[in-house]
Amino acid sequence: MPGEMDKPLISRHLVDSDGSLTEALSQGPKVGILGSGDFARSLATRLVGSGFGVVVGSRNPKRTAGLFPAAAQVTFQAEAVSSPEVIFVAVFREHYTSLCGLSDQLAGKILVDVSNPTEQQHLQHRQSNAEYLASLFPACTVVKAFNVISAWTLQAGPRDGNRQVPICSDQLEAKRSVSEMVRAMGFTPVDMGSLASAREVEAMPLRLLPGWKVPTLLALGLFICFYAYNFTRDVLQPYVQEGRNKFYKLPVSVVNTTLPCVAYVLLSLVYLPGVLAAALQLHRGTKYQRFPDWLDHWLQHRKQIGLLSFFCASLHALYSFCLPLLRSTRYDVVNLAIKQVLANKSHLWVEEEVWRMEIYLSLGVLALGTLSLLAVTSLPSIANSLNWREFSFFQSTLGFVALVLSTLHTLTYGWTRAFEESRYKFYLPPTFTLTLLVPCVVILAKGLFLLPCFRRRLAKIRRGWEKDGTVKFMLPVDHVLAEKTSHV
Amino acid sequence: MPGEMDKPLISRHLVDSDGSLTEALSQGPKVGILGSGDFARSLATRLVGSGFGVVVGSRNPKRTAGLFPAAAQVTFQAEAVSSPEVIFVAVFREHYTSLCGLSDQLAGKILVDVSNPTEQQHLQHRQSNAEYLASLFPACTVVKAFNVISAWTLQAGPRDGNRQVPICSDQLEAKRSVSEMVRAMGFTPVDMGSLASAREVEAMPLRLLPGWKVPTLLALGLFICFYAYNFTRDVLQPYVQEGRNKFYKLPVSVVNTTLPCVAYVLLSLVYLPGVLAAALQLHRGTKYQRFPDWLDHWLQHRKQIGLLSFFCASLHALYSFCLPLLRSTRYDVVNLAIKQVLANKSHLWVEEEVWRMEIYLSLGVLALGTLSLLAVTSLPSIANSLNWREFSFFQSTLGFVALVLSTLHTLTYGWTRAFEESRYKFYLPPTFTLTLLVPCVVILAKGLFLLPCFRRRLAKIRRGWEKDGTVKFMLPVDHVLAEKTSHV
Amino acid sequence: MPGEMDKPLISRHLVDSDGSLTEALSQGPKVGILGSGDFARSLATRLVGSGFGVVVGSRNPKRTAGLFPAAAQVTFQAEAVSSPEVIFVAVFREHYTSLCGLSDQLAGKILVDVSNPTEQQHLQHRQSNAEYLASLFPACTVVKAFNVISAWTLQAGPRDGNRQVPICSDQLEAKRSVSEMVRAMGFTPVDMGSLASAREVEAMPLRLLPGWKVPTLLALGLFICFYAYNFTRDVLQPYVQEGRNKFYKLPVSVVNTTLPCVAYVLLSLVYLPGVLAAALQLHRGTKYQRFPDWLDHWLQHRKQIGLLSFFCASLHALYSFCLPLLRSTRYDVVNLAIKQVLANKSHLWVEEEVWRMEIYLSLGVLALGTLSLLAVTSLPSIANSLNWREFSFFQSTLGFVALVLSTLHTLTYGWTRAFEESRYKFYLPPTFTLTLLVPCVVILAKGLFLLPCFRRRLAKIRRGWEKDGTVKFMLPVDHVLAEKTSHV
């Protein structure tokens, strides 16, 4: 991506040409800022750049004045808050009480709380910073905003970064004024409801991929289980029962039999909750009843599970392509040739093995290709350009095709091995047989729902029909529609 | 992508804290809603959440009231439509006539048609729902909007999804009012012109990747033809003429000789229409004359054709990397070793074969790498960050480099095989010779246009010069510029 | 991406149904256009479509009228500029003086300069087109806007393309009016400050990936150096000292030993400047002092360097997967088998070689997988959906993991070779030992900064603490925060 827009052009121009702008800026509406840290300064720079008149309130204006752009007026706190209607409070929560002396001047005004708690503070206080500020200044309207924006983004302008500024307040008119300011500053306001959401809004910058936690742990858990299982079958059993050292298989070979299992099971877990939800809707005869929480969460995480499945499948492909590079593979081929020569056999060919390998590799490539289409269409910029029908074509139809291709890939890989006793090492069945369980359930259930009796009833329910028509105010739990945002 | 924004925060807050909001909401402008289905309810929830006063008109307000958020006022239809200026009509087309009794109260108001026809209805009625509504209420202004948004997105808010709401109406002022509402609700209005476009707007959610249909069929057609050709040469001929069973080649080997042909021909078809358009402009001596429809469509689908070419090329790479994994390859190597030993030859080395393979593989990797840059820069979020010069650098210059690299890859793969009689099985020339035709024409034509005489004239035409200067109102058919949106 | 939005719907509707619109349009605010080229016409079409009344000023209205949509009024220049407040100047710089006769009528109005200089003109004139226009019409307010938008995008509407319209002017009120128009036309205004930025704005469409120039040259330089080095060691030395022809290695093998070196060194160069910046901040004891220019530029280009590193690593993977496909590999295996048979050895196995290869391949795959996550999260649409903590998790934490994995990949690839005399061909150390230098410095320094004494001081500095507390108006050089926009 070209970096052409990266430099903080606005601030520079404004800082460079203060003189000429100072006059012009007196035209814009006036806003106040309390505080003199990095954020307050960047805020002042940005507000000045967006055409607002800025008055900064400081306890020591002389010392502070040099810290702010020349176009901003720096004065004593009491004076600064007297004329503007909107005042940004850019001080730490622990200093909120120091502003209490201003409560008379602030009465009736809009206070914008821009603060962010540290993780520790967030856990310690049940009350959000904004609600605490509101409790200190009951005569003011508190609006939470701008906390997700960094001082640097304020300076540089919202060129490439995320422009969304979540806003919440109990007073609609105040929310609307601040939204207008947000827009004027080049950001996009997002209404988050009443001030009760402030805690949630303050938690946003503290979040670390919340939607990925459970899916990633799930994938890791599956990896560890399957790795242990494959280790037992492929390395431990030969060592214990035949005394053969196959520990060299640990870094590549065992990983590469584990990865497809994880990818395959994860893919089936993307489609299992949809099947369960449909079954539940069929059973209940309505779509207006909430799903149990675990199912709801599962449905919300399908996208992440699907992308992890694709990641594992891609690693599986990379590991597979590494196999012929391995020294062990080379030695195997050479040793096979030597064995054939010593046994005086002139031609080696096992038709069944050839066919098995050709078919399952071809199916594997096709499954990966299909999955990659799913992954690409789940990129935000592409997903947003699809209508619902197109999105569901990719995620439902094509995703199901990928599941069927993976199942065929697994079955042809297994071939007749599930029925050969020699494959049951330590009495453990081959790994691929274990992985087939969930996918086959999903495929069978999907098939069942295509039967006319179920399909018709399901369609009726999803159009809003109910077994017993006593609807109260319940928004539809329309996860078929919800898939657009929550799915791969 | 983190799921943090996925939950329908707004609706929840609004639903939870109805009491406190109800008062506040009386401040916002009032809008009416006719209808009580899922969409009407989600619409009400969203409008309430965006600060509008909502009056729902129902034929049975008592029964319906429980279905809507408490902040929305539910009353009889006639009462509901009396005061608001804008009324959402959220009922099915077949019930439009049931509203005719309200036509006096509705006179002079703005009716927003949010309906979507089913595919069947869309084919059946020549008149769009919105135009039909307009014909029923000639005294009202009908605006088509919101039909592309699902009930769920309305509830959850337009966080990640597509925010664009196409709007059309014959009355500009009405369009502007509704656009303002769309914006206030967090969506992005897109002006689609007069109400005559309503049919088009109503078709949007019914569309299934319209731009991909022809290119995909083209790719499939090419695949089938080349597959049949390769099957005849690589499998049928040995079976018929030499009695050798090579059917095991069907799943991987034949597919892998077919895919590069498809990818290569598709890539050349991306650049052929540009060459034809330039030739046509040279011949006509103007850029203000429309291209024939087939050429226009072809030019519009270059992006899709190019991405399909990249997809086939990637699959070709995956299949190629699978080749050494195949059992048949292993057997071939072993058998070769045995043969050498039995023939008492101690060293095997064919310098020419070694060079041929090294060169064509290296060129293949480079061609794929170049193509992947093209594919990445055609992602919407990246394409949007490029200026026209950068975009054309990637798509024209780098794309042409990819075509040249592919041609060299094909030529070095072919080496001298086109001139060996033994390669003409069933008198059919080697497949690669067939694929070279179109690309070579494109490369030659591109070279021709670089000659001063042609280049200068073309540049003049594209600056607006015309052979005979009788321009009428014709917007430029500026496909060199148009490439930014329509090209790979 | 579906092409559904690609067609210029708006313009078509407006052009088709001129009659009915003409009346309606008289409602919208009036704007003037001077000029009758492609851009003026597309501008008129778009303005008409967005509900503005358009008056086009021409020196020959009769001849020109047919060129514009019917809804636009075409008249003499003097008449056209009399009533509108905003006038678009869509003529070439060289014809600006021809408008001087209108200076009385234009006095006090807003002139929008939409022109783009050619590269030659841009280099020739120190004064931007907009400033030149302002100097010719001192009584007018000049606003620079729309120059980055092509005539075609104006016609077709800003559906998929970049919607950003950089705007600059010395007069805030004028900037605000034009911003409103930009928004009404469906684009997104971006404030670029005073008219002094016009030169910069005019340079935008001339830019060709400015952020990629140095990184690409760096990557190319590294490639050439390492290629020459590897050529000397792997091809020249055997030829000169042993008379063995290994020139066949040039296209694949030497490239494939060069690519990982380039990728690895580039990746370490992504993390080196951060280490240097931290060291400098520690040394200076403040974050409010500008970094030297070279370091600043380096920090700004980390994203590009990182993506080039990923590109090289991906090519390295592709080339590696090609190795088993090579004829030379096949001959090597066959010849090895022959040698074994002739030497009467029945089993070939070198445990150490097997382990070395298994481990370094596995590490390589994991490093590439980690890098691919970094690359994906640097896509604009994904980067924008991450908060700062998540972004830094991917780019700092995961990026560092990738660097460590690559280092381990390199070390296990090298194994004991650095200590074997036979590896020092022409007294040149093995290539991998050279590449280890920078990465090891980075890893060590990162380790050092984790020591409590350094970590605490650094944390203090980044919170705003200063060794000597004499802060003047200096915005923070907060590159830890700046990483969000400037980093991989």
Coordinates of N, CA, C and O in Angstrom, one line a residue, chain B residues 19 39 101 126 146 152 178 198 207 213 222 232-233 239 275 313 328 345 352 415 450 480:
Chain B
G19 N -37.5 2.9 29.0 CA -38.1 3.9 29.8 C -37.4 5.3 29.6 O -38.0 6.2 29.2
F39 N -39.2 -7.0 9.3 CA -38.5 -5.8 8.8 C -39.0 -4.6 9.5 O -38.2 -3.7 9.9
G101 N -57.2 3.0 1.3 CA -58.1 3.8 2.2 C -57.4 5.0 2.8 O -58.0 5.9 3.2
R126 N -43.5 -6.5 -14.7 CA -42.6 -5.6 -15.4 C -42.4 -4.3 -14.6 O -41.3 -3.7 -14.7
F146 N -33.5 1.1 1.3 CA -33.4 0.1 2.4 C -33.6 -1.4 1.9 O -33.5 -2.3 2.7
W152 N -31.8 -8.1 10.0 CA -30.8 -8.4 11.0 C -29.7 -7.3 11.0 O -29.3 -6.8 12.1
V178 N -34.7 11.5 2.6 CA -34.5 10.1 3.0 C -33.0 9.8 3.1 O -32.5 9.1 4.0
A198 N -36.0 1.8 -10.0 CA -36.4 1.0 -8.8 C -36.3 -0.5 -9.2 O -35.9 -1.3 -8.4
R207 N -29.4 -10.6 -7.2 CA -28.2 -10.9 -8.0 C -27.3 -12.0 -7.4 O -27.1 -12.0 -6.2
K213 N -20.5 -14.7 -14.1 CA -21.2 -15.7 -14.9 C -20.5 -16.1 -16.1 O -20.0 -17.2 -16.3
L222 N -13.3 -23.7 -21.5 CA -11.9 -23.9 -21.9 C -11.3 -25.1 -21.2 O -10.6 -25.9 -21.8
T232 N -7.2 -37.1 -24.9 CA -7.0 -37.8 -26.1 C -5.5 -38.1 -26.4 O -5.1 -39.2 -26.7
R233 N -4.7 -37.1 -26.2 CA -3.3 -37.2 -26.5 C -2.6 -38.1 -25.4 O -1.7 -38.9 -25.8
Y239 N -3.4 -45.8 -25.1 CA -4.2 -47.0 -24.9 C -4.6 -47.6 -26.2 O -4.4 -48.8 -26.4
V275 N -6.5 -4.4 -26.7 CA -5.8 -4.2 -28.0 C -6.8 -3.9 -29.1 O -6.6 -3.1 -29.9
A313 N -4.0 -20.7 -12.3 CA -2.5 -20.8 -12.2 C -2.1 -21.3 -10.8 O -1.2 -22.1 -10.7
S328 N 3.0 -42.8 -8.5 CA 3.5 -43.1 -9.8 C 4.9 -42.5 -10.0 O 5.8 -43.1 -10.7
K345 N 24.7 -48.9 -16.5 CA 25.2 -47.5 -16.7 C 25.4 -46.9 -15.3 O 24.6 -47.1 -14.4
E352 N 20.5 -31.2 -21.4 CA 19.5 -30.4 -22.0 C 18.2 -30.4 -21.2 O 17.5 -29.4 -21.0
W415 N 10.0 -26.2 -25.4 CA 11.4 -26.5 -26.0 C 11.3 -26.8 -27.5 O 10.7 -26.1 -28.2
L450 N 3.4 0.4 -30.0 CA 4.5 1.2 -29.5 C 5.2 1.9 -30.6 O 6.1 2.8 -30.4
V480 N -9.3 3.5 -21.1 CA -8.0 3.5 -20.4 C -8.2 3.9 -19.0 O -7.6 3.4 -18.1

